PDB file of C-alpha atoms and ligand atoms in Angstrom:
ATOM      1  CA  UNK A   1       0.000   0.000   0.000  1.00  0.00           C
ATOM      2  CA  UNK A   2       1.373   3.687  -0.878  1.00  0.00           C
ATOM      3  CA  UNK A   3       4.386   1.817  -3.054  1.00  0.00           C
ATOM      4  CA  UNK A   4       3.766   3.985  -6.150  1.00  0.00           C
ATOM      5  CA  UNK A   5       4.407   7.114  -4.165  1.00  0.00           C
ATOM      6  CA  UNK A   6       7.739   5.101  -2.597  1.00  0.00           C
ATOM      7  CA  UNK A   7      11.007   5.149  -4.482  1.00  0.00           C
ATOM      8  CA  UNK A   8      13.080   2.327  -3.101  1.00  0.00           C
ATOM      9  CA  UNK A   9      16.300   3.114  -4.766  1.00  0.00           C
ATOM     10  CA  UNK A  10      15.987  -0.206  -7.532  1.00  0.00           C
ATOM     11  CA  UNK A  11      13.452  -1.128  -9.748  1.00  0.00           C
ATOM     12  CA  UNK A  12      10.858   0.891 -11.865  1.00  0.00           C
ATOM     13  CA  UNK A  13      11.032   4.393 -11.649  1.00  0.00           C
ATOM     14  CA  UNK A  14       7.473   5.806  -9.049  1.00  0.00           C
ATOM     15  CA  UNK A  15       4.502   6.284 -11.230  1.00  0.00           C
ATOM     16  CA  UNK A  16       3.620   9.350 -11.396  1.00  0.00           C
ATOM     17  CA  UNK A  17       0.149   9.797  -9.152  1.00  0.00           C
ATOM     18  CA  UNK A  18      -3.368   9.392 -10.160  1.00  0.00           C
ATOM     19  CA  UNK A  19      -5.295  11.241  -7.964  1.00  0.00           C
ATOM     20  CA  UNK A  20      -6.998  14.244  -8.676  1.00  0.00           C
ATOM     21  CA  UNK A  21     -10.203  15.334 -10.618  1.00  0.00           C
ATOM     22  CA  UNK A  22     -10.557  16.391 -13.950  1.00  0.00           C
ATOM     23  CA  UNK A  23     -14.228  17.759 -15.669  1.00  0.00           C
ATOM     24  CA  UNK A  24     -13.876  15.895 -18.979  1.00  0.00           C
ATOM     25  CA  UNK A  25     -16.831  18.027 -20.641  1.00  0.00           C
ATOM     26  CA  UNK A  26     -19.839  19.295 -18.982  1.00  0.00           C
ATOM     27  CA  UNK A  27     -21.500  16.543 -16.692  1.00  0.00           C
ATOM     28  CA  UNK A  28     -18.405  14.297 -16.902  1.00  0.00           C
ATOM     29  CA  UNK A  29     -15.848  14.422 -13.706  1.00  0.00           C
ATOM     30  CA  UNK A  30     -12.875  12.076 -13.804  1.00  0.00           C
ATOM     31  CA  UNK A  31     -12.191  10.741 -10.354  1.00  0.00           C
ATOM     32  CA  UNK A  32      -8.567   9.523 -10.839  1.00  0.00           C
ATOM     33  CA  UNK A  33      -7.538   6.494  -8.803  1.00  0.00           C
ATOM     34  CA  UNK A  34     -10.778   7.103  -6.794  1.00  0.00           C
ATOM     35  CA  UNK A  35     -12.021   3.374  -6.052  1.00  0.00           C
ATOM     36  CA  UNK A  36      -7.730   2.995  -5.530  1.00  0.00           C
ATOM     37  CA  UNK A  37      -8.017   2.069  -1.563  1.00  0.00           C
ATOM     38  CA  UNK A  38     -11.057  -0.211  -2.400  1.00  0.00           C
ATOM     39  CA  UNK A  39     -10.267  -2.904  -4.870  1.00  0.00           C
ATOM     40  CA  UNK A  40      -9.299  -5.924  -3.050  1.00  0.00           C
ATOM     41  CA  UNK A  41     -13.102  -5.575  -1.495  1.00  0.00           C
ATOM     42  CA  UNK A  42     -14.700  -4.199  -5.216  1.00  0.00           C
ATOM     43  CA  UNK A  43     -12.851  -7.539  -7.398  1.00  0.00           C
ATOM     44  CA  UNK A  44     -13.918  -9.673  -4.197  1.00  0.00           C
ATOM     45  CA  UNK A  45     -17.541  -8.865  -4.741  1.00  0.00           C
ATOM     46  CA  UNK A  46     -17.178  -8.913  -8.464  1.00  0.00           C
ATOM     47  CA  UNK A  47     -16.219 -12.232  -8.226  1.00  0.00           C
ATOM     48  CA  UNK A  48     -18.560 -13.258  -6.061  1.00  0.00           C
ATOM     49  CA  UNK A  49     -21.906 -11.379  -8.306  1.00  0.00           C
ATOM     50  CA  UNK A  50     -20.234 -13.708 -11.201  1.00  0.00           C
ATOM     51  CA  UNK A  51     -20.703 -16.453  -8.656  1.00  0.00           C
ATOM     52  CA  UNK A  52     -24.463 -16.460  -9.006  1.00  0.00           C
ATOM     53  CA  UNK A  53     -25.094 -14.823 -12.261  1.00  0.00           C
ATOM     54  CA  UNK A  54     -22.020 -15.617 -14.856  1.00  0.00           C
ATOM     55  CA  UNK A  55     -20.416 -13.477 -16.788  1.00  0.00           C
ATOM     56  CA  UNK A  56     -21.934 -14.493 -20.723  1.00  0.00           C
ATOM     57  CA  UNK A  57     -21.503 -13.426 -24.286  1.00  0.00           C
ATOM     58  CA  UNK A  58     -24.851 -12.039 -25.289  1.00  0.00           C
ATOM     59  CA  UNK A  59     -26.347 -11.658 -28.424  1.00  0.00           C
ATOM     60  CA  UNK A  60     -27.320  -8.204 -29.951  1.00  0.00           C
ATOM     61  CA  UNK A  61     -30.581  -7.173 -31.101  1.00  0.00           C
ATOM     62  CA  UNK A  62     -29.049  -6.761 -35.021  1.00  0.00           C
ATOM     63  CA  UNK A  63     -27.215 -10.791 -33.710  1.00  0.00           C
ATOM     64  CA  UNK A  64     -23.690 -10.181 -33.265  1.00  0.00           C
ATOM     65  CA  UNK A  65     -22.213 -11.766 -30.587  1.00  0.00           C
ATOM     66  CA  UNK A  66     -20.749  -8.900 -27.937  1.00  0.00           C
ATOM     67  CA  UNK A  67     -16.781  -9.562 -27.397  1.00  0.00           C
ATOM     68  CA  UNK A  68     -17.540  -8.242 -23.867  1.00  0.00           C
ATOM     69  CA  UNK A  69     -18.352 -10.638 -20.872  1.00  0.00           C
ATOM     70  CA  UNK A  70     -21.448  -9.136 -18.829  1.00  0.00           C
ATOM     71  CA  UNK A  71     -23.276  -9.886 -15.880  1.00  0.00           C
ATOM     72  CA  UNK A  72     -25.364  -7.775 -13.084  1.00  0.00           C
ATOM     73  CA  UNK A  73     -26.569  -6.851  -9.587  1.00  0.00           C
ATOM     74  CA  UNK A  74     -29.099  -5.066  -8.205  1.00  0.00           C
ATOM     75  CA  UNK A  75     -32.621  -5.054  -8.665  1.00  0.00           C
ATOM     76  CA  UNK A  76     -32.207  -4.579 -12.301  1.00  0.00           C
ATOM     77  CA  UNK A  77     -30.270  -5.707 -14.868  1.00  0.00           C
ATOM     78  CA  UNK A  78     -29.323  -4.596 -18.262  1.00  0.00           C
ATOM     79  CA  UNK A  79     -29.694  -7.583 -21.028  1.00  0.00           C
ATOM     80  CA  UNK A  80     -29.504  -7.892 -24.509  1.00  0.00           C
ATOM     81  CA  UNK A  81     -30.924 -10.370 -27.292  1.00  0.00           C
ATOM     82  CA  UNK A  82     -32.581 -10.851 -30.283  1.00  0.00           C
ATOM     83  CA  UNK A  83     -35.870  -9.234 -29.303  1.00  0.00           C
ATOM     84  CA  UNK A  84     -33.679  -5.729 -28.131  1.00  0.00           C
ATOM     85  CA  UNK A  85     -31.959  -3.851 -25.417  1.00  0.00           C
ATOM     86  CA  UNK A  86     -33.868  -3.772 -21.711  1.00  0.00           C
ATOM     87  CA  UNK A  87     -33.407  -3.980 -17.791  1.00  0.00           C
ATOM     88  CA  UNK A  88     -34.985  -7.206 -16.247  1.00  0.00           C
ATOM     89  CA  UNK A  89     -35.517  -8.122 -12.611  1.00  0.00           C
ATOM     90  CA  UNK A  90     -34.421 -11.628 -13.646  1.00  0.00           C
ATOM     91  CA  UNK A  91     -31.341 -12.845 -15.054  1.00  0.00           C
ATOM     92  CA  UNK A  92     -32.767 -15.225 -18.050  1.00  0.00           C
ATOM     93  CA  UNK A  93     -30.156 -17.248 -17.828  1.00  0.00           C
ATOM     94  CA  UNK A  94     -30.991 -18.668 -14.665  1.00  0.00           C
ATOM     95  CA  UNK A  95     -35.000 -17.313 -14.003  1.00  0.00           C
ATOM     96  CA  UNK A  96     -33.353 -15.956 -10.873  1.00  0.00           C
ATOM     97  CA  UNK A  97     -33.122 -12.487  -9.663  1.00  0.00           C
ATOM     98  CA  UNK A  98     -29.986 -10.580  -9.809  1.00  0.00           C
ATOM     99  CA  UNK A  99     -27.449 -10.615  -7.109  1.00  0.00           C
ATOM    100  CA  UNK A 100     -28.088  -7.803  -4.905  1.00  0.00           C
ATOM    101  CA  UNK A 101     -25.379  -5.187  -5.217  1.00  0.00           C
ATOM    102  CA  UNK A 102     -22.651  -4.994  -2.939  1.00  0.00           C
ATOM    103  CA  UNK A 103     -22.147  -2.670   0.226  1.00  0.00           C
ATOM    104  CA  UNK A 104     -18.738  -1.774  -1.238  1.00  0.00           C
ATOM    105  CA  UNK A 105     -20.236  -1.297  -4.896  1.00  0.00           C
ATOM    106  CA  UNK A 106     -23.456   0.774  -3.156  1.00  0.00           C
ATOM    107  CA  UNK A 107     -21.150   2.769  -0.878  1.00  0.00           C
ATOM    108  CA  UNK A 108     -18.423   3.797  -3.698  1.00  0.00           C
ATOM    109  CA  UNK A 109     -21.044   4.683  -6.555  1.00  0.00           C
ATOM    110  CA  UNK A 110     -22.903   6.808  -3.871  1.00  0.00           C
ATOM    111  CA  UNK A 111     -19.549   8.885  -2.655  1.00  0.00           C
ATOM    112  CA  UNK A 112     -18.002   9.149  -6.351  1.00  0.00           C
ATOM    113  CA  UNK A 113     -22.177  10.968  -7.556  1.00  0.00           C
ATOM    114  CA  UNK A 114     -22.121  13.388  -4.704  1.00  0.00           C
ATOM    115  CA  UNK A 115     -18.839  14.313  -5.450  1.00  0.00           C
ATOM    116  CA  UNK A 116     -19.531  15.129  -9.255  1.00  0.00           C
ATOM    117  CA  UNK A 117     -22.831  17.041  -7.579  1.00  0.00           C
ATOM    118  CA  UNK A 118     -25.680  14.323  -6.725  1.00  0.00           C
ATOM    119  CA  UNK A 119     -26.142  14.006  -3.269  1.00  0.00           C
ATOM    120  CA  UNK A 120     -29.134  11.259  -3.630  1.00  0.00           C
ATOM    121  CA  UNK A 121     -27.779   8.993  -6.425  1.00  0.00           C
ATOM    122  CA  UNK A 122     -29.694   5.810  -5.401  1.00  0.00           C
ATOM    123  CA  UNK A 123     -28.264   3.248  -8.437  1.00  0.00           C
ATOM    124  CA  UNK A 124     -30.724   0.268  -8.815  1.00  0.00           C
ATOM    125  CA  UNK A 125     -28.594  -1.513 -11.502  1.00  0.00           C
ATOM    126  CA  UNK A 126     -24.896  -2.118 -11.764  1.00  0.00           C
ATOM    127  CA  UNK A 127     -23.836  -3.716 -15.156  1.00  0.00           C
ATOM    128  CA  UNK A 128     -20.315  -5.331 -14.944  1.00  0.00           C
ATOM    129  CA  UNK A 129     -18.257  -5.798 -18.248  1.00  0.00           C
ATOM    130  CA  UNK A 130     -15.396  -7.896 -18.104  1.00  0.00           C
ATOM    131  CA  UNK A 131     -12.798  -7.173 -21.197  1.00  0.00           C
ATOM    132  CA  UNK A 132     -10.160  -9.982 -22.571  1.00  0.00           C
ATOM    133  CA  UNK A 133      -7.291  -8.818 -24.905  1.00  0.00           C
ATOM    134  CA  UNK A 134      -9.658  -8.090 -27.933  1.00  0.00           C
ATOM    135  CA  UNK A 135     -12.316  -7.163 -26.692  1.00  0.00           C
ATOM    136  CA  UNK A 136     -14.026  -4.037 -27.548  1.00  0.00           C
ATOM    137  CA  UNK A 137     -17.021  -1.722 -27.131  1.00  0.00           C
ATOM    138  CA  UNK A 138     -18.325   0.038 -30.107  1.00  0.00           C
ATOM    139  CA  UNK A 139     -19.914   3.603 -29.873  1.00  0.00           C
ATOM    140  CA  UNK A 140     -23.031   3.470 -27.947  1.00  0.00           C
ATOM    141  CA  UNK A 141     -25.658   5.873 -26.235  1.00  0.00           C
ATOM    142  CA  UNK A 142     -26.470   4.631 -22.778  1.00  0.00           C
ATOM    143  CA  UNK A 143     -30.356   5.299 -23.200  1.00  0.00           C
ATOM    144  CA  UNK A 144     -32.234   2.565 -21.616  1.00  0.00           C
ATOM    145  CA  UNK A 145     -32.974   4.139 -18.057  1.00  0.00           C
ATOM    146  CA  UNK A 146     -35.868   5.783 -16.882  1.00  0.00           C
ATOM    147  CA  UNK A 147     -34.793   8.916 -15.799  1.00  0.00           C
ATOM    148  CA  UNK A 148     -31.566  10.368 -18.341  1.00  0.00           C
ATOM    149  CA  UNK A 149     -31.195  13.091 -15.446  1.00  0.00           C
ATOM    150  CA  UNK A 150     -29.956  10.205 -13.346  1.00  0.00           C
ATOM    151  CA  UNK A 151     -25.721   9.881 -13.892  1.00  0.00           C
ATOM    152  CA  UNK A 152     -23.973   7.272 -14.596  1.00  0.00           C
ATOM    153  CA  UNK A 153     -21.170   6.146 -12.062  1.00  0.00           C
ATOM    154  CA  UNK A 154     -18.237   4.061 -14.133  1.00  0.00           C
ATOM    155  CA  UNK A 155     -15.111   2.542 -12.289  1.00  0.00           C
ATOM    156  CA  UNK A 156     -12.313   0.898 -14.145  1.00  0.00           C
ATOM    157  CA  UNK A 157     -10.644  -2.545 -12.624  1.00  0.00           C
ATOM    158  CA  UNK A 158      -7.301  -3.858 -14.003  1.00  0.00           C
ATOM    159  CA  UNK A 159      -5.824  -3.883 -17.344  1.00  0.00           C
ATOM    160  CA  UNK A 160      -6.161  -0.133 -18.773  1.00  0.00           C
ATOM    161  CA  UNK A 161      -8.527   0.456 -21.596  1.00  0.00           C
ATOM    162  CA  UNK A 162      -8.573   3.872 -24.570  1.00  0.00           C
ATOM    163  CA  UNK A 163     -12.197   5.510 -23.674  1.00  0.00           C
ATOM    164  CA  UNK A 164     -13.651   7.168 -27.058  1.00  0.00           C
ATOM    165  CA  UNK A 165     -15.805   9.562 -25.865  1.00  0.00           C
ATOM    166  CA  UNK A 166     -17.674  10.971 -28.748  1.00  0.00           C
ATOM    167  CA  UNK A 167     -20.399  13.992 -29.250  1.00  0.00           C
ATOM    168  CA  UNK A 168     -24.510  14.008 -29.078  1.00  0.00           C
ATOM    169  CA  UNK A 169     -24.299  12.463 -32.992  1.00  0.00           C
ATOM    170  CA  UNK A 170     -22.897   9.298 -34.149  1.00  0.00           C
ATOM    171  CA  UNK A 171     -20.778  10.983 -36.338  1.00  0.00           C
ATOM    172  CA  UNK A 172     -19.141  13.334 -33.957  1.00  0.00           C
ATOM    173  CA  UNK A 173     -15.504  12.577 -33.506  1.00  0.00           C
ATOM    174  CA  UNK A 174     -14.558  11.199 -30.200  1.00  0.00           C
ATOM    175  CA  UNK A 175     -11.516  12.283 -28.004  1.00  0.00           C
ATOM    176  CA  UNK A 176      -9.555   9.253 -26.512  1.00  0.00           C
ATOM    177  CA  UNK A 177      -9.326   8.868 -22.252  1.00  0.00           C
ATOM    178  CA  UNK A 178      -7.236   6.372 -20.644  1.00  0.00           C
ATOM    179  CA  UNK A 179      -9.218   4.865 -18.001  1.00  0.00           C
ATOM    180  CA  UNK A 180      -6.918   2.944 -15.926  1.00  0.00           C
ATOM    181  CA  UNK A 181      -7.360   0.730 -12.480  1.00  0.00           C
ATOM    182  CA  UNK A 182      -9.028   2.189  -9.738  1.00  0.00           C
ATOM    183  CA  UNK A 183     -10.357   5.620 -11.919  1.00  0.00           C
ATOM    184  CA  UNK A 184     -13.978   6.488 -11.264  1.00  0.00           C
ATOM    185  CA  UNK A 185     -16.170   8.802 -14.027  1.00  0.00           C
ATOM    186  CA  UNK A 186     -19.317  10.367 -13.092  1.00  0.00           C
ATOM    187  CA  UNK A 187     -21.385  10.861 -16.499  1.00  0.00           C
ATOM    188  CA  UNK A 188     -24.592  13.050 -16.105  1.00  0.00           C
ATOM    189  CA  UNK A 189     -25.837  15.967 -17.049  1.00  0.00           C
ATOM    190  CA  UNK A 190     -25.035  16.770 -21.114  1.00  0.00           C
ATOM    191  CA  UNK A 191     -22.854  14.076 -21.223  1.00  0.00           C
ATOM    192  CA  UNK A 192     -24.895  11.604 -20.040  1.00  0.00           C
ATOM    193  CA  UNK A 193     -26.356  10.491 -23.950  1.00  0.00           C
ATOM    194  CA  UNK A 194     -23.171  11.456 -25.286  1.00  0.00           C
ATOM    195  CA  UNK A 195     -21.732   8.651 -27.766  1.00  0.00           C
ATOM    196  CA  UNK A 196     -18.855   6.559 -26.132  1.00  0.00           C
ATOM    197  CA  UNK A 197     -17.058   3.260 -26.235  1.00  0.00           C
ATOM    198  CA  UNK A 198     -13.890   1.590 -25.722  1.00  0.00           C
ATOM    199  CA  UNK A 199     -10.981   0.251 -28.215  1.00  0.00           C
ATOM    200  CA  UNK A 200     -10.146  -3.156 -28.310  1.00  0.00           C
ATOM    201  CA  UNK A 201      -8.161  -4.129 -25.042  1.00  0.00           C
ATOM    202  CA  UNK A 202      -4.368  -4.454 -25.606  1.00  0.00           C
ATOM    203  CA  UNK A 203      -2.387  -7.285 -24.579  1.00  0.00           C
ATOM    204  CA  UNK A 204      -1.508  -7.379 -20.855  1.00  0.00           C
ATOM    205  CA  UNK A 205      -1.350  -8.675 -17.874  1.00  0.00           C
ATOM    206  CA  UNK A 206      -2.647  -6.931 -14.624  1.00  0.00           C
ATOM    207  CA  UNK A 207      -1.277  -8.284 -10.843  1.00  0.00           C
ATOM    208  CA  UNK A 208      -4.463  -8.168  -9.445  1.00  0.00           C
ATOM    209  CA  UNK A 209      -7.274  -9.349 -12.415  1.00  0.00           C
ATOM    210  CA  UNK A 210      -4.468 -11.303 -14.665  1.00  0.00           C
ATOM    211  CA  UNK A 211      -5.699 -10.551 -18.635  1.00  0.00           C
ATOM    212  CA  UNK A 212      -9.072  -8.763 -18.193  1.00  0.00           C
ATOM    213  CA  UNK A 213     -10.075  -5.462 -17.424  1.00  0.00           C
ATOM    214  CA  UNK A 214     -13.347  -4.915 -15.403  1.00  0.00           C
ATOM    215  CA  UNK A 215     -16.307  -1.889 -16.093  1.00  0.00           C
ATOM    216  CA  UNK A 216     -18.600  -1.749 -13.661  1.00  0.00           C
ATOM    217  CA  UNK A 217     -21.479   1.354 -14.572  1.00  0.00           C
ATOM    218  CA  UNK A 218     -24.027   2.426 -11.933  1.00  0.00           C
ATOM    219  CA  UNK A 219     -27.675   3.070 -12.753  1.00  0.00           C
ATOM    220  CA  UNK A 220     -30.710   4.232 -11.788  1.00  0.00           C
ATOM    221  CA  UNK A 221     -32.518   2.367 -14.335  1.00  0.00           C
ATOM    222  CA  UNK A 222     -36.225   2.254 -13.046  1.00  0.00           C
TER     223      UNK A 222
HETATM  224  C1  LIG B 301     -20.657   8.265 -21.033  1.00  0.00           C
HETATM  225  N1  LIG B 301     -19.149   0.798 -20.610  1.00  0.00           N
HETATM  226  O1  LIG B 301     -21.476  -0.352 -20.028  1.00  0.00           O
HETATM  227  S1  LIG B 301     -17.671   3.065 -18.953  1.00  0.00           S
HETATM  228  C2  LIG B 301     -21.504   0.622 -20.815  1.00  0.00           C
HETATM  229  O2  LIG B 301     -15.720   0.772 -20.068  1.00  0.00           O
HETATM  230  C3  LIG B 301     -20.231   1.253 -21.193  1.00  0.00           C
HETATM  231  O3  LIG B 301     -17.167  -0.824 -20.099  1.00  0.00           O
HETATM  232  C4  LIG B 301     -17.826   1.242 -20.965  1.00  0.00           C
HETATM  233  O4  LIG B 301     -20.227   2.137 -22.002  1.00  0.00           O
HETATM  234  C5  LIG B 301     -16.833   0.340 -20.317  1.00  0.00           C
HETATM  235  O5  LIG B 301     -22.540   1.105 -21.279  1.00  0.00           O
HETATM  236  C6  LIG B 301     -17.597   2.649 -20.652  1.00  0.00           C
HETATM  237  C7  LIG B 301     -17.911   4.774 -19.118  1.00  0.00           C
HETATM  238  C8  LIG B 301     -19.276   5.255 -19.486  1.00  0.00           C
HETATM  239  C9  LIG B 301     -20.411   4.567 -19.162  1.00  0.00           C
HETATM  240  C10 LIG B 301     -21.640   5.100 -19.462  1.00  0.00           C
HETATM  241  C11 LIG B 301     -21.737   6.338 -20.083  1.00  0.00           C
HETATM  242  C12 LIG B 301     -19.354   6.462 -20.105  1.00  0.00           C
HETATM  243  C13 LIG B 301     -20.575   7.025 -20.409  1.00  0.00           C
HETATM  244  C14 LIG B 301     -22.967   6.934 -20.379  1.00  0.00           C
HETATM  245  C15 LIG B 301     -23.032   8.171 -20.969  1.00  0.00           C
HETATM  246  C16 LIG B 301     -21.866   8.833 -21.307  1.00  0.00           C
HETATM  247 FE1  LIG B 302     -22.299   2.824 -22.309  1.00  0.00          FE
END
């Protein structure tokens, strides 16, 4: 704990530190290194939501299989499949309901919104992607959730990904973030249907999640 700050004379040079905030656009607040302190307990519960709902391939609406792993917790979860994008209650891979989300998931999604400026953030769905090397997510709006004033709280888990975050149109050319382990973006306000997604994950290997990198992104959904 606190090594990246040490220099112990051998070895890799100190990274330079993450912490800090950055406003990304309006609405978007980059919370660098924020979850940092809390991982061992945030992969812990990751692993154990995967436990009793897998992580799975699933199938687009236009039937491409998505190169991104996902599962959920929380009252509601966000699927996709042949019939379209929706939350459920029930995961319908098992007919059971989601795992309930996680005090440390709960408590760091409700700290990291009233930072960026919402006090009562209340997320009722947390989707977790888990990224091989490959895998990518191409340019999306997040617009499935009841309420769009609602943010949405993102935190970034072993190997580093390239964030494209793009305009209000499709077209709009996106600017590339690193998001890197332990980082936590708050997304509301007019960027919260702003087009995003993430290049294909490079080759790597992280100490604490091995070859993947894990997204998990708060909602209020209902
Ligand atoms: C900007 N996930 O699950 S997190 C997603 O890294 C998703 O797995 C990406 O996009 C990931 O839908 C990006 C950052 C993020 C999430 C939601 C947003 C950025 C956003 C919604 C609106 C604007
Ligand atoms: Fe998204």
């Amino acid at each position: 704990m606190g090594g990246r700050q040490l220099s112990l004379g051998l070895g890799s040079p100190p990274q330079p530190a993450r912490g800090g905030e950055r406003v990304l656009a309006p609405g978007a607040l980059w919370l660098g290194g924020a979850a940092l302190s809390r991982v061992d307990a945030l992969l812990a519960d990751v692993h154990r939501v995967a436990a009793a709902a897998p992580f799975r391939h699933m199938e687009t609406p236009g039937g491409f299989v998505m190169s991104v792993a996902m599962t959920n917790c929380g009252r509601l979860g966000w699927v996709t499949d042949r019939s379209g994008y929706r939350y459920t209650e029930l995961d319908p891979q098992s007919g059971q309901p989601w795992p309930a989300m996680p005090e440390s998931f709960l408590a760091l999604a409700r700290e990291a919104a009233a930072r960026a400026g919402y006090p009562g953030f209340e997320p009722d769905a947390c989707l977790v992607n888990r990224y091989a090397i490959g895998a990518r997510m191409t340019r999306h709006q997040d617009r499935n959730e009841r309420d769009l004033g609602q943010p949405i709280v993102s935190v970034s888990l072993g190997l580093p990904a390239t964030f494209q975050f793009g305009g209000p149109e499709r077209s709009d050319r996106p600017e590339r973030v690193p998001l890197e382990h332990g980082d936590v973006v708050v997304w509301g306000g007019p960027s919260r249907l702003r087009f995003h997604g993430v290049l294909r994950l490079p080759e790597g290997e992280h100490p604490l999640t091995g070859p993947f990198r894990y997204n998990l992104t708060f909602r209020k959904a209902g």
